[in-house]
Each structure stands twice: as structure tokens, then as C-alpha cells.
Tab-separated table of C-alpha atoms and ligand atoms in Angstrom:
chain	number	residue	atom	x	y	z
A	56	UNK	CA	-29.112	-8.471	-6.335
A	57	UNK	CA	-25.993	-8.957	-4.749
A	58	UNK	CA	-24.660	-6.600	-1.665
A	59	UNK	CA	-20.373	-6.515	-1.475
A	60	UNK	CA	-19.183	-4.798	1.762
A	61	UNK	CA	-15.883	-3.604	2.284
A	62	UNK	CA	-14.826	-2.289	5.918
A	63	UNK	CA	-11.892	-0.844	4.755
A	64	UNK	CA	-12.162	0.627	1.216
A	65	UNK	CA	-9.629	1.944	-0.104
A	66	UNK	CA	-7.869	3.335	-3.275
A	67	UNK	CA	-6.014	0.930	-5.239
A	68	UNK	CA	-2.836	2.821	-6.097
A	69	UNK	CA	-0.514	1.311	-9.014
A	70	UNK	CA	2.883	2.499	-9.867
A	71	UNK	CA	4.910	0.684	-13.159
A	72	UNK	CA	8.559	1.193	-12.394
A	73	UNK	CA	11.149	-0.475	-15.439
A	74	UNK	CA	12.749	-2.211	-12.223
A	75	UNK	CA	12.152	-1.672	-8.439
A	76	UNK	CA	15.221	-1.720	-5.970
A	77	UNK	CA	14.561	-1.057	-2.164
A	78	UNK	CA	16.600	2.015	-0.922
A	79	UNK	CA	16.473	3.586	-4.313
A	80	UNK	CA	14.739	6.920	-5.860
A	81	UNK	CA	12.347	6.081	-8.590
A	82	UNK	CA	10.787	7.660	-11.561
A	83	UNK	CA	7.069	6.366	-11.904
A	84	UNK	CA	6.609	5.460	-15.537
A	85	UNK	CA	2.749	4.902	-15.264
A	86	UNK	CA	0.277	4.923	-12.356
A	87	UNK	CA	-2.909	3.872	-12.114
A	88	UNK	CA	-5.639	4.632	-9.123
A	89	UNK	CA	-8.930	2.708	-9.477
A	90	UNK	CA	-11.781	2.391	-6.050
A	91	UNK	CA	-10.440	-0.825	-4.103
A	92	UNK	CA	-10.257	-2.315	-0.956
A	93	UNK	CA	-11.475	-6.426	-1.515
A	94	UNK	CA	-15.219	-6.201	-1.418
A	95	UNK	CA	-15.273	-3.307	-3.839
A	96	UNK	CA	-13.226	-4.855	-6.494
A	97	UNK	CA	-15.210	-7.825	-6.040
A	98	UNK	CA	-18.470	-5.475	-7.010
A	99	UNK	CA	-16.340	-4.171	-10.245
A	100	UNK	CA	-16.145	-7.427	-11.452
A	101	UNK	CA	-19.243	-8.912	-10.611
A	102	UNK	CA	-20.555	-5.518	-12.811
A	103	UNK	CA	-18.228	-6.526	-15.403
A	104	UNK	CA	-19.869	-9.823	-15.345
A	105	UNK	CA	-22.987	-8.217	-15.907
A	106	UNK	CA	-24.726	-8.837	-12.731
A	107	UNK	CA	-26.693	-6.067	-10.558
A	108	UNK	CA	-24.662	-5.213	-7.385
A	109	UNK	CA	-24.489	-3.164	-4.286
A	110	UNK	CA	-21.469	-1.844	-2.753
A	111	UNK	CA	-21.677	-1.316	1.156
A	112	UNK	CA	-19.175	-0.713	4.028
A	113	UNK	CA	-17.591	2.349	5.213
A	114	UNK	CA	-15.864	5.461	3.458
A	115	UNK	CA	-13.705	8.386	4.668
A	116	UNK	CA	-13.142	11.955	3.583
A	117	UNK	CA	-11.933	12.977	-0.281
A	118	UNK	CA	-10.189	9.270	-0.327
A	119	UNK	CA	-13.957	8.104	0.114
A	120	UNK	CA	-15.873	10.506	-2.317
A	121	UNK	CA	-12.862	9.366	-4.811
A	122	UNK	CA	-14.288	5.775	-4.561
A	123	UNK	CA	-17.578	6.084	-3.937
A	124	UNK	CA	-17.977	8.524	-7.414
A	125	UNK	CA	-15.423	5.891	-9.015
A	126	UNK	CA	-17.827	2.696	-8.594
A	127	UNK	CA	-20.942	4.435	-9.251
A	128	UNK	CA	-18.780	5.398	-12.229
A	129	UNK	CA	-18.739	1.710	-13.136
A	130	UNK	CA	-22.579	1.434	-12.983
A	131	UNK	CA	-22.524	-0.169	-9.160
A	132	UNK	CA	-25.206	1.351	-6.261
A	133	UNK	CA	-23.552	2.410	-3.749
A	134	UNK	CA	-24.564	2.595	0.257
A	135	UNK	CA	-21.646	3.275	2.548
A	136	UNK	CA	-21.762	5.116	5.820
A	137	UNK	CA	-19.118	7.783	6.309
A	138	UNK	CA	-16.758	7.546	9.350
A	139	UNK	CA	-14.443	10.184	10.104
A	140	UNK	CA	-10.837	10.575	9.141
A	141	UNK	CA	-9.325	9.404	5.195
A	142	UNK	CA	-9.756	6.157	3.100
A	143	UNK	CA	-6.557	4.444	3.264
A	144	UNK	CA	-4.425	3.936	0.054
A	145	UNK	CA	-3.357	0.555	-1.029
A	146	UNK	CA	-0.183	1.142	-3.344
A	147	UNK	CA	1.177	-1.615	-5.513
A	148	UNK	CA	4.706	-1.351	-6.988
A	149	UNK	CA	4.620	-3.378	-10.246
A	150	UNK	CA	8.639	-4.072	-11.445
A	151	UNK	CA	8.266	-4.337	-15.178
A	152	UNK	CA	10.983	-6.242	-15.471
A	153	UNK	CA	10.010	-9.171	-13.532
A	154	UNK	CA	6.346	-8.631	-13.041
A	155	UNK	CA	6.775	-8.620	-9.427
A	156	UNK	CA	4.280	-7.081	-7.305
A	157	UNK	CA	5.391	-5.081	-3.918
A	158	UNK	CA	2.193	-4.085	-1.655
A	159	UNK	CA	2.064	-1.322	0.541
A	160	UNK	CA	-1.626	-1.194	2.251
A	161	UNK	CA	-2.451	1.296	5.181
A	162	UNK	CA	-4.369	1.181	8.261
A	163	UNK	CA	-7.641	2.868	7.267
A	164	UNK	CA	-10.170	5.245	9.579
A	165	UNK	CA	-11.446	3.710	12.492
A	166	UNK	CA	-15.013	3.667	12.822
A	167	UNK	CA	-17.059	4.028	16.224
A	168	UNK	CA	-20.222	2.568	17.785
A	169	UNK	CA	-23.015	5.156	15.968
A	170	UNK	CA	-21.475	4.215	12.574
A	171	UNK	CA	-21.164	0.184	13.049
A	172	UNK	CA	-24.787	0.840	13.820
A	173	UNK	CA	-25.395	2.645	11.438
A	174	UNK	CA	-23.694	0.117	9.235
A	175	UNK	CA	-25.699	-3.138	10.579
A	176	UNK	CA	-29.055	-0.919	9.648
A	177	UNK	CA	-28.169	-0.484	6.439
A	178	UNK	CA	-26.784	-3.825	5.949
A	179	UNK	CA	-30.279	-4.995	6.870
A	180	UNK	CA	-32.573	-3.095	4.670
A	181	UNK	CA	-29.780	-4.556	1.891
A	182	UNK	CA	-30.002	-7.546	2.554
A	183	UNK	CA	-33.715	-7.751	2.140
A	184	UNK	CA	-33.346	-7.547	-1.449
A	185	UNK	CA	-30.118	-9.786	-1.779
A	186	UNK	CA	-29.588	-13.231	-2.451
A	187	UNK	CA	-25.958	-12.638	-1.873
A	188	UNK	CA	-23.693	-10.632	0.633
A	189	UNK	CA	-20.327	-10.519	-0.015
A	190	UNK	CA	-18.229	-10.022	2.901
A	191	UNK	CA	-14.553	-9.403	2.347
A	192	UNK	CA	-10.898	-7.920	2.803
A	193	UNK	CA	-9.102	-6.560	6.254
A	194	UNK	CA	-11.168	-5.726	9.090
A	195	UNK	CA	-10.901	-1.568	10.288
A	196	UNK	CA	-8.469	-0.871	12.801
A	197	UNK	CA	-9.020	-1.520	16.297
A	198	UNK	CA	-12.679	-3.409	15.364
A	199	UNK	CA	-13.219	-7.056	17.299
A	200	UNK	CA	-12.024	-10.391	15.471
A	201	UNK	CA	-15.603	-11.291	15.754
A	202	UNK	CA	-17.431	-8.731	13.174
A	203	UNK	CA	-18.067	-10.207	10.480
A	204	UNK	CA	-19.218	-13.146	13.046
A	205	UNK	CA	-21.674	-10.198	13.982
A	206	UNK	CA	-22.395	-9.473	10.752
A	207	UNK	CA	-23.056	-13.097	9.322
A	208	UNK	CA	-25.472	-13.707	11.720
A	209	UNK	CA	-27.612	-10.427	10.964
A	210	UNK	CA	-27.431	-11.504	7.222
A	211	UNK	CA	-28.280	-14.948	7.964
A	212	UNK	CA	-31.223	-14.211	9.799
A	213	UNK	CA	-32.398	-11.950	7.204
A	214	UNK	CA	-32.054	-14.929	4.877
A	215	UNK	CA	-29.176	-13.888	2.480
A	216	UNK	CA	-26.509	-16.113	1.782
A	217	UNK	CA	-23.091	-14.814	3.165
A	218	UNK	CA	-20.026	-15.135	1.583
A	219	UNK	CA	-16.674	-14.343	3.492
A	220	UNK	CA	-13.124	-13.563	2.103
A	221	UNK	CA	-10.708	-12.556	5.263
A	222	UNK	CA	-7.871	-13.986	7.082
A	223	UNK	CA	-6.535	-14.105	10.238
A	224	UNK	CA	-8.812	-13.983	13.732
A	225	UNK	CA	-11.232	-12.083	11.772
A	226	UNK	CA	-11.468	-15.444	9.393
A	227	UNK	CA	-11.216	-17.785	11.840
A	228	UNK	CA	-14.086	-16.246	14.505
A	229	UNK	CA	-15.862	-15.245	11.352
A	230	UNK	CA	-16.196	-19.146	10.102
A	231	UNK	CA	-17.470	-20.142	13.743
A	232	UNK	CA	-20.580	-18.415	12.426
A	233	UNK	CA	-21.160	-20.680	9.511
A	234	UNK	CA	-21.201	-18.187	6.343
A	235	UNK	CA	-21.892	-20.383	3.165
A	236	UNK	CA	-19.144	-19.699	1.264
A	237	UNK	CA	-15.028	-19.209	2.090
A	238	UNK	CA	-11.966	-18.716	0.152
A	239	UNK	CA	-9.070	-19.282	2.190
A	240	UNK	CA	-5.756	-19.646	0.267
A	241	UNK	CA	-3.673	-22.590	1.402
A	242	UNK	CA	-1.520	-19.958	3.698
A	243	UNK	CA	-4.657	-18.964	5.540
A	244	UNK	CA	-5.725	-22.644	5.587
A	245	UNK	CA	-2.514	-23.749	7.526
A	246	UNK	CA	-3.287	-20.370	9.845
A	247	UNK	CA	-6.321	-21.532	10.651
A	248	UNK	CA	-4.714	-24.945	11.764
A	249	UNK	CA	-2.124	-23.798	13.818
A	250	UNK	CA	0.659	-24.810	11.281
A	251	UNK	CA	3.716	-23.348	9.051
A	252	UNK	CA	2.361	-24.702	6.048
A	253	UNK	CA	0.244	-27.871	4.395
A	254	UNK	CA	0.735	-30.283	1.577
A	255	UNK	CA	-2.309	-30.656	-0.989
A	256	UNK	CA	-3.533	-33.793	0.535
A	257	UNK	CA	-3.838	-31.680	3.897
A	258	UNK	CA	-5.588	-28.439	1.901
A	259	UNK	CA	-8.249	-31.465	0.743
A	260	UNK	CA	-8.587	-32.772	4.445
A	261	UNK	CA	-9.022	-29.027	5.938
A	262	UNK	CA	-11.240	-28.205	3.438
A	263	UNK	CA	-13.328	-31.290	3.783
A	264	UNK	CA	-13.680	-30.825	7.823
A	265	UNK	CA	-14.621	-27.114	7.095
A	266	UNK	CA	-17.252	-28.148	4.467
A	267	UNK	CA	-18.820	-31.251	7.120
A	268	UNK	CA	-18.756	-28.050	9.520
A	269	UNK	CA	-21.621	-26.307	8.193
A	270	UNK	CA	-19.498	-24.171	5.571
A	271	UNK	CA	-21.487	-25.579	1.902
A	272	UNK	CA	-19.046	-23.866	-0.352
A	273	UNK	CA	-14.801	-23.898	0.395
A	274	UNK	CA	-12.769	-23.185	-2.286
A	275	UNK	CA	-8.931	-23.272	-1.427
A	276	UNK	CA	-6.756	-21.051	-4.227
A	277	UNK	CA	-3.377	-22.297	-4.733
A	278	UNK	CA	-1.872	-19.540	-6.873
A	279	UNK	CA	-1.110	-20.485	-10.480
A	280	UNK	CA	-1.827	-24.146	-9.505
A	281	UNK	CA	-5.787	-23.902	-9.312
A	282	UNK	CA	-7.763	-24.730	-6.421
A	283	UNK	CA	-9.717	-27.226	-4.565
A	284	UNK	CA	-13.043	-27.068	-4.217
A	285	UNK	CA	-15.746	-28.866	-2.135
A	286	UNK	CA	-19.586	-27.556	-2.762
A	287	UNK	CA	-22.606	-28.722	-1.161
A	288	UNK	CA	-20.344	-32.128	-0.176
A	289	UNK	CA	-18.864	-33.083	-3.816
A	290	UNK	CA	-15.260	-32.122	-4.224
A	291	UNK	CA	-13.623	-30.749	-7.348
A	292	UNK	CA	-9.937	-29.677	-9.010
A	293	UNK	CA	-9.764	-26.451	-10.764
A	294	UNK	CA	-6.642	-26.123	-13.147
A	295	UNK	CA	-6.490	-22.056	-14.635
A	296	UNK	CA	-5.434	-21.374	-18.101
A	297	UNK	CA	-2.095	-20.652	-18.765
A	298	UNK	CA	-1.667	-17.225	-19.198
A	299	UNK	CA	0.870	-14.099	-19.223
A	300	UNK	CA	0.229	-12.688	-15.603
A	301	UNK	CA	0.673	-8.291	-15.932
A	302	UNK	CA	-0.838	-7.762	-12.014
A	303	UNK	CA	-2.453	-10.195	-9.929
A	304	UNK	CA	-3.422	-7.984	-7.405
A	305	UNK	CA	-7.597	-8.484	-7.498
A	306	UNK	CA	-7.357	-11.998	-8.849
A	307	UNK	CA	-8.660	-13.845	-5.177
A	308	UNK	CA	-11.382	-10.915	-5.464
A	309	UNK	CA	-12.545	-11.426	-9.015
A	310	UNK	CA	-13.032	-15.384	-8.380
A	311	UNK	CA	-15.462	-14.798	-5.414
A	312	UNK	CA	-17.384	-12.165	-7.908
A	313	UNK	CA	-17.650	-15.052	-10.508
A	314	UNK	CA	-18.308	-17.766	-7.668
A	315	UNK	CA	-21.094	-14.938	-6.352
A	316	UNK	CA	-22.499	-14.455	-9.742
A	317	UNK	CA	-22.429	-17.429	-11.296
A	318	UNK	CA	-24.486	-18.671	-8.312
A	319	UNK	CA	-26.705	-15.989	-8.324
A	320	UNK	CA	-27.987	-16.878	-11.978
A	321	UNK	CA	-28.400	-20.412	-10.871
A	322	UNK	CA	-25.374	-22.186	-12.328
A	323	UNK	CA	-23.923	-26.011	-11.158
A	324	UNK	CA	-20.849	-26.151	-9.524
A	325	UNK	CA	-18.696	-27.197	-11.892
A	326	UNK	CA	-19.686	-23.554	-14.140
A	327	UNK	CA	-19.438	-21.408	-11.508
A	328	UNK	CA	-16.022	-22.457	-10.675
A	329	UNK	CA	-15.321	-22.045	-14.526
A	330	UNK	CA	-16.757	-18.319	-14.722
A	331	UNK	CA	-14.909	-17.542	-11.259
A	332	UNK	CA	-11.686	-18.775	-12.150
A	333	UNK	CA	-11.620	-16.800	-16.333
A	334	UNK	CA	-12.759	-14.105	-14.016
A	335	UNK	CA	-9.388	-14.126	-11.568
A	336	UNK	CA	-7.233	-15.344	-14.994
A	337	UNK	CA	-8.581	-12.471	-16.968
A	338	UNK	CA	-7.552	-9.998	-14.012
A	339	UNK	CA	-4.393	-11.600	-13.799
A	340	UNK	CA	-4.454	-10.276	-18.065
A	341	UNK	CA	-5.382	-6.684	-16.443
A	342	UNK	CA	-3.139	-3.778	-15.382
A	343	UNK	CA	-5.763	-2.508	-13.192
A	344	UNK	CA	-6.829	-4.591	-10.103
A	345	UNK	CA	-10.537	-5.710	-10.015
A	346	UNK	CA	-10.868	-5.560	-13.650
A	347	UNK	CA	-10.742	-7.598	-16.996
A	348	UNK	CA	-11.575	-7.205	-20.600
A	349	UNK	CA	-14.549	-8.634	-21.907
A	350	UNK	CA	-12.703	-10.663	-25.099
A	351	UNK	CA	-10.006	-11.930	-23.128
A	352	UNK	CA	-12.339	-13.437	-20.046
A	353	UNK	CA	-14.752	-15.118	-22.752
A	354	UNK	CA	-12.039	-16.531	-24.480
A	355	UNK	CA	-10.390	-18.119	-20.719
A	356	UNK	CA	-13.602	-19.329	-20.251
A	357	UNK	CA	-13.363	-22.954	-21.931
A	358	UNK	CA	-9.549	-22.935	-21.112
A	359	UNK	CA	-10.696	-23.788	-17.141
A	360	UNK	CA	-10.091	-27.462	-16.626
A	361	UNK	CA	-12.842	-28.778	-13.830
A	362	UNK	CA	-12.393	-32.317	-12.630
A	363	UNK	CA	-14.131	-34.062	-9.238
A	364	UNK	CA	-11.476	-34.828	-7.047
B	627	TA6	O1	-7.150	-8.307	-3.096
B	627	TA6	C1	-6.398	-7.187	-3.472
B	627	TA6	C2	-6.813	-6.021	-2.651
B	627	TA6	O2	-8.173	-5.930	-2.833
B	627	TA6	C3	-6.152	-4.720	-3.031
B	627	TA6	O3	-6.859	-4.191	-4.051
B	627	TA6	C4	-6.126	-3.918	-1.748
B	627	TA6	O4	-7.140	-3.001	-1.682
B	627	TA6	C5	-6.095	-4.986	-0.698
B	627	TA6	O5	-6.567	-6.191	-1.299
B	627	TA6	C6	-6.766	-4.796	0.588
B	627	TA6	O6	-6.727	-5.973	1.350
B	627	TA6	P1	-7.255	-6.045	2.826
B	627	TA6	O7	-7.216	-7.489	3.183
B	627	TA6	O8	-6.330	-5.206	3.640
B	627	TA6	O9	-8.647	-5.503	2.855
């Protein structure tokens, strides 16, 4: 099985508009509200996939019965512990005319000593039965840079493999703690470094000095362009399909389900990279975030150029 936990859940809001302009009134033409928050979508798709998942983290009020119901809707087991307060909403503006995507993501409930607790308990008994524990999105507010550091630890010692999708302090104390898989985008990459931004032979040379640092898996996305890979020491390029984009949002979180699954059933490198990257294409394909259509991923599938690097 594979665990996903998601601090800060949340409910993926989308609103079509024909054509958003700041400062203006706007008639929605379609909306869409689906249970969100990284970690979560990542258990949608890893579902979709057909794999046997776990979602974890914490909930709040009607927000959080709205998303737990919705992903137990979609065939995932859920365990989250309730803090106090409302689920935040993440709203995306979609412009139909351009395809552009404006996010608007709040705060979240806080959560207090009893319930992180409460939370690492839980997390334990999980990760008994895991293989996998997917650790990802925006920490809660007012929660230490150095969770998930917390948290990889207790899953390592359990003897899951953890897999960590964050950024800022909470990515850079959490990769001091060695998970065995990261996803940092190149952004996030050149964070990490203390720079403004970083060519592709740089993204190669960061990700190489994470990888000799006790990281096996680092997979930097570049957008449209792919990403670099380097697993277990061997590096690879991975060039998407092309394909008409409808809403990215969900794409970063639909590659770790595929990298996550693919590993789970025992593939090589070079497939799982294939499955994870039809799986963030086919999202891309998707008007709902965290989601795909079966046709159109199996079809993206042997459109996913791997090469070593
Ligand atoms: O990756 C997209 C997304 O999962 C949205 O669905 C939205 O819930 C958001 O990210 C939350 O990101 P955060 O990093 O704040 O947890």
C-alpha cells in the first residue's frame, strides 16, 4: 500500500471565466470543486492508476467532511485527524481564452500539539503496512520548517520509503533528513542554492550533489520541457508529449503518484518515469486537478521520450 499525507488539505476550487481581467466583476461560466491540497491529489491519481492508497494528514470542519467523503468517493482509505477551525480553499481562475491559470490558495487551520501527536501515531500504525509514504504540499500555518524532517525520520525508522514534494524551509530542512525521493522544480532548486535562477547544466549539477547526498531518487520538472532525473546514481532526460494543456494545476502531483506507483509494482527507472510523466501530461488533458482519463493517459504513455543523460 501506499500512505499520501497532506498537512493542509484543501478543496480544489475551479472557476472557467471566457477571459479574466484583475479589477473586474465576473460571471463564472463553469466551476468545478474536487478534494485537493498536494498529497491528496497525488492519492486520486495514484487510484486512477489503479494502485491501493491511503490518504492521511489533517482535516477541518464541513471543508474537511467535503474532502474526506470526496476521496473515499474515489475508492481511497482515508485516516486524517481533525483539527479545529475550516479546510482552506484553493481557487484556480482558468481564462479560457488564454488557458492561463491564476491561483488563489489560503492559509489553512492550524493544528496543535495533541493533534501532531495524534498525527505521528497514526502515521505509524500506516506506515507499517506501506512501502510508500508520500509526503507533500505546504506545511500548516505556524508549524516548524523541520516537520516533515520529524516526520521522515518516524517513517524511516518504521522502514517505509518517504517521498517528499515541498518547497521552501520546509524542503530544504526536510531533505537534511534524507527522504528517498524529491521533486523540486528548477525554481525550488535555485531556492535551495541561494540563487535567482539556474541554467540546465546547473539543475544536472544540483541534482547530482543532492542524489551523492543520500537522496536515491531527484527528479527536477522543468515545465513543458521535461525533467532531469538521477535514480539510484544513473541520470536520465525526460521529454513529455506534446499536448493541448486545459489546467495544469495537479500535474507536479500526478508525476510523484506515477513515480510512487510505478515503483511500488517494481518497475526500472526508465518506466516509472514514463508512467509518471503520461500521468502529469494526461492531467495537464484534465479540467479537474489531480485527475486524468484513462484513454488519453494510455495513449501518452509511449509518447514519453526517456534518454540517460
Ligand atoms: O499542486 C496543485 C495543488 O495541489 C492545488 O491543487 C492546491 O491544493 C495547491 O497545490 C496546494 O499547494 P500547497 O503547496 O499550498 O500545499
Amino acid at each position: 500500500m501506499i500512505t499520501t499525507v497532506t498537512l493542509n488539505a484543501a478543496i480544489d476550487k475551479t472557476y472557467y471565466v471566457p477571459r479574466f481581467v484583475p479589477g473586474e466583476v465576473h460571471r463564472v461560466a463553469q466551476q468545478i470543486a474536487e478534494p485537493g491540497g498536494k498529497g491528496n491529489n497525488v492519492a486520486k491519481v495514484i487510484r486512477l492508476l489503479g494502485g491501493e492508497v491511503t490518504a492521511s494528514g489533517f482535516v477541518a470542519g464541513n471543508n474537511g467532511a467535503f474532502i474526506e467523503k470526496g476521496m473515499q468517493a474515489q475508492g481511497i482509505h482515508t485516516a486524517f485527524v481533525a483539527v479545529a477551525g475550516e479546510s482552506r480553499v484553493c481557487l484556480n481562475i482558468m481564462d479560457e481564452s488564454n488557458s492561463q491559470s491564476t491561483e488563489l490558495l489560503e492559509q489553512g487551520p492550524k493544528a496543535g500539539h495533541m493533534e501532531l501527536a495524534e498525527l505521528n501515531l497514526r502515521l505509524g500504525e500506516l506506515t507499517q503496512k506501506s512501502n510508500i509514504v508520500v509526503l507533500s504540499g505546504s506545511l500548516l500555518p505556524g508549524a516548524s520548517a523541520g516537520l516533515y524532517a520529524e516526520l521522515i525520520d518516524t517513517i524511516k525508522s518504521v522502514g517505509a520509503r518517504v517521498f517528499l514534494d515541498t518547497s521552501g524551509a520546509a524542503l530544504n530542512a526536510g531533505m537534511e533528513a534524507k527522504p528517498h525521493f524529491v521533486k523540486p522544480n528548477e525554481h525550488e532548486l535555485a531556492a535551495w542554492l541561494g540563487k535567482e535562477g539556474l541554467s540546465e547544466t546547473e539543475c544536472i549539477e544540483a541534482a547530482r550533489q543532492l542524489s551523492e547526498s543520500g537522496i536515491p531518487q531527484v527528479c527536477v520538472t522543468l515545465g513543458e520541457r521535461g525533467t532531469i532525473a538521477l535514480i539510484d546514481g544513473a541520470g536520465f532526460r525526460v521529454t513529455p508529449p506534446e499536448i493541448q494543456a486545459v489546467n495544469t494545476v495537479g500535474c507536479g502531483d500526478s508525476f510523484v503518484a506515477g513515480m510512487a506507483f510505478s515503483e511500488e509494482r517494481g518497475d526500472a527507472p526508465a518506466n516509472r518515469l514514463r508512467i509518471a510523466t503520461a500521468a502529469a501530461a494526461a492531467n495537464a488533458m484534465s479540467e479537474r486537478a489531480g485527475h486524468f482519463e484513462q484513454d488519453v493517459y494510455e495513449k501518452l504513455i509511449d509518447q514519453v521520450k526517456v534518454a540517460p543523460l
